[in-house]
Amino acid sequence: MESPLQRTYLILVGYLTDGRQETKEKLVDGCLYVKDNTGIIPCELLHFELEWLESLFVFPSWSYIPQTDKSATGYLEILLDPVPVNLLKKVPDSIPVTYQTSAKTLLTSRSLGKKRSQLTVAGELTQRRPLLRIQHKTFFFLFLKCCISGVQVPVLVQKPSQLAWHYTLQLGRRYAITGLSLASLKESGQRTFVTSDSSCLLPYCAEQVREQSLDSAWQDESTQSSSLETDEQLSDILELRVEEERPRSTKESKIISYVGFVTKILNIQAGLFLLDNKVCLCLAYHQLLNSARGLRPGACVELIDVHLVQKPLVSFPFIVLGCCLSSTIVLKSFSRLSTPYQPPVSAGNLYLELLFRYNLGVPLYLWLVSLMEMFEERFSCFFGHSHSLLRSTHRNLGAAEKFLVPLLQAVVPDREKARDIYNEMLDKKHRCPLQKYSTLNPPCQAPSLSAVCHMAEQKSWEGFSPSQLFSPLEEQHMGTQELNRRLAWSYCTFSAGSFQPRLILLGVLRVSSRSSSLQLQDKSSSLPCVICNRDGSPFACTALRGSLLQVETYQLIVERFLQTDFPSWEHLANLEHIREKKHSVYVQFYYEDAQVLRAAEGHIQKSLGRANSSSLRTKDGGSLTSELETPEAKMLKLEDPKPDTRRDDNCQEGQSSARTNSCVSHLFLVTQKESLMYRNYQLPRKDHGEGWKLQHSFQATVLWLGRPQLWSHPREIRSLPELEESGCDGEQDMTQQEDLEVFDKLCFPPVPVKFLSRSSCPPCLPVQDTWHLQHVTWISCLPELAARSVLTGMDQKISSIPEVLSNSFTGSLASFSGNIVERTLCASPKTEKPHVTVSLQKQTGSLLASEHTVKLSVSVAPGSPVVLDVYIASTYLQHLWGLLPGATILFQNLERKISRFRNVYCIYIASSCVSIISLPASPLPFPSSPAGENSSPSLVFLSSLQSRLQSLPQARILCHLSCVLSLSLQWVCSLCNSIFKEGRCTRHSPPCPSHTGVRQASARVVVEDGTGEALVLCRNQHVAAMLGLSLLEWEVLQNCVQSRGSVSIQHGEATGTGCVEEPEDLIACYLRSLCRSPLICRPILLDFSLDRKPSKILQPAPLQLRNFRCDEVQFVSQVGPRLSLLCLNVKEVEQDTLSYLNSQRMRKDI
């Protein structure tokens, strides 16, 4: 609530004048001033008479309104009429007048003549156009109407001494104007009366005027050219395109008059005010030369001939009253509130510049204002002042203009027709940009990052159902633990087009030591981000840090974390079983898709070009001469243990622009980077004691290059002679110091000396938050042999997935890159020791329970059959963003292991590191499904699998189903997997509390394709496909099993497999006869994966001869040991399809 103006009893004495003194000349700009011999100050009056000019007055009641900028001068509001000290001028007794009927004849006459004369026109003032200032020329139009005939004539007032008429003219009153001449506007051809230097504005009085005939005043005379120099200039400056009319959605605004109180200034630079808390007043189309003085909250204004625009924007809360060049604004009373005055900026006003450049209508202009307000409010605190974002130069566009111009160009196409302001003011048929409009549904939006996170979170949970994470067939066979584990972690992906309207991301790229991630930040919040290069190299461009980015092509990821206790799949619709749900939001995009709206100050911009080249180059001399310090050092990046809660991290200027002290820099080459985790490092204390504390950090092993250098300012580092445009990757560490040995002094041993001597391990250097790391693209100071040996050694560490799977791989650590095929959450091995961070998970805010482990199935390329499994404990996942199916990942220093089934897999350990080098190609509709599930596996022979047991996890065979060895149908407890019979669990010691059963089925069948045999394990819905049962038959069969608990049969070679055959009953007899039926033995198309945990490990054995039969034909083939396969899908094969697939397989094999 604003307080009233303070009262001070002072008497003000001064002269009223219409200009100010500049360089010994009087400058008349259309404003009124109060002056004395000490100075001059602008003023506003509710009532003004022309005879007051240059007269001395005593002002009995006035208010001084200061500006928001304390260093600038405010203005005076004259509340009561001033009292003159001297006698005022008198009005002439008799004035010859030409009435409008005769004057209208002159305006429409085309007769020519040489004689020129002046005349006087009198009438009622019907319209008063606003003061316009174009190219340092100020003028306005007025209209006088004859009281008898009603004819109106325009009068152009452009002489500086007559601009004060604008303040004294009142609509509805009668005036006489002397010394008029006739002129024609060059561009539009409009004719108008123009005042001369001798013209006077006098009040009309019937007793003091006499009519002058048209013949004696101006008969048969030609019209002279107007002396208004701005005719052509106005056309050049305001050649604005007219908004296209849309016949179906275009509405016409109503012209009304309105009186109201200013309750709020919405945006003074955009010319938007709020009247009576319900009406938006738009003055952007109506130039205000007095800088909106007097239009403060609490002032009363009268609006005449304004346009009523209803619902210009879908989301705009107010109706709009728009003032065009034909509208009139009258200040009825001043505000009594102590609200300061903020003048609008005319020069460099981006709001008005874009409005006139693209001739925007009200809907588009309001949308433009909302975007600019958002832009300024979100990012002005990062760059010191809002002017730095909005200001543009002839060569460099400002950040706001870079953002807005492409948007406006997309919605406002180019047009040839220019806007004619003279026709707007003088034509009988009114035309202006406010006349017609269409309700605008904005084509895009750029909300704050906090709003982005909220929108993404809301959209991810809208219509969320746990059952959508499963296929209808697989969920029916899951137990309680597996079901809830599959629900524990899921994700969804959104693009810009997923939101309506399309969502554009804006943010300042920052590095957060507290969240240990790259972030896009604005004033409201921050959004973690993953950035990749399209060429597949890891993103390492430190010059982008601190820059304002615009991203329109991105993937917005919402990771969902649920804690649930669903008893079975039948309860998935009951959301009461969701005990807790959390989420995390981050964005991932390519560096090439980000537009830099404003670059960070003080950063090396050369590295933006080719920041990822790895070739060595020499200097002009052809040699590489400098020092390479071979001892390695471990650099520890520590998180700030005591964050300063008083500082707003989301609203701080870049450190590089604020630093003025000298700094020390040292080049180094990163040879290894390890994972981000809580590390048990010893930190030195101030009291020189030893203490241990878990620190959230990561560790990198580096080689120091050269010696430290001292710089008077960080910006000087851009001229470092060792930096070139391309070459090997390195980093530069800078700190505000003058001691060249600062890096050596800050090093400390990573473990206590009593356990390990200082000389036995490299020192540890903690990197402080105030230091700046800068990526260097080429380092010329490396000796040729040493550099090549280091870089060659680093390149050789990267292996391919087939090499890691090969038996010839001998290393314990493996580094490779691959595409994530599938992401699965599984239970942690019971034999695994708990990590040191497990006890701290609740304190660190981990979203995933510690008993979970993530399995990533990684292939060489999308669709490749060669897959390697990578296991990552949940304790490492807090800061590993972007591990999504379809992404290409660079894994470094994973521990390679071999299972007891001879399967090769890798696990993520403390020395491991991952880098996202490519994003998923497109958002996946079903996040829980494997990537590439819809693609057909490769068609192979069984004989070819013997040599590719490790490298071919998934394939397809065209085979013949020989027999069913065993079949088991069970109704098991969803909690303990015991037999569930007659509605309860049969476990008694200890008793099981579960009341929910789950259907499970398994079968072992033998298939052959003429080149070999395989034992195939089928589960659940695949058993029905193997038996050739329809869904209805399968449902009836499983319902019959419910009362029995389980039904099992064995056949043929299945004896001794551990499957206990049920005693004779109807269901068992039916299944046995079904398995022995010749209808089961048929050709099928089988999708499979290798059984990595078979009941019997295959041993190398020689090939044996086996007899095979195909219809009536019998043949002999050499086959190897029977393989163990897992069924993924079964399809029936028609005869035509069988012939086609056989031909394709044989052709491919040849």
Coordinates of N, CA and C in Angstrom, one line a residue, residues 66 385 419 576 651 912 962 978:
P66 N 10.0 12.8 -7.5 CA 11.4 12.3 -7.8 C 11.3 11.1 -8.7
H385 N 23.0 -5.7 -15.1 CA 22.0 -4.7 -15.3 C 21.1 -5.2 -16.5
R419 N 3.0 1.4 -43.5 CA 2.0 2.1 -42.6 C 2.1 3.6 -42.9
E576 N -3.1 -46.6 -3.8 CA -2.8 -46.5 -2.4 C -1.6 -47.3 -2.0
C651 N 21.7 -16.4 -8.9 CA 21.7 -15.1 -9.3 C 23.0 -14.4 -9.0
S912 N 36.1 -45.8 -11.8 CA 35.4 -45.8 -13.1 C 34.9 -44.4 -13.4
S962 N 10.8 -80.2 -32.0 CA 10.9 -81.7 -31.9 C 10.0 -82.3 -30.9
S978 N 6.1 -69.9 -2.7 CA 5.6 -71.2 -2.4 C 4.3 -71.5 -3.1

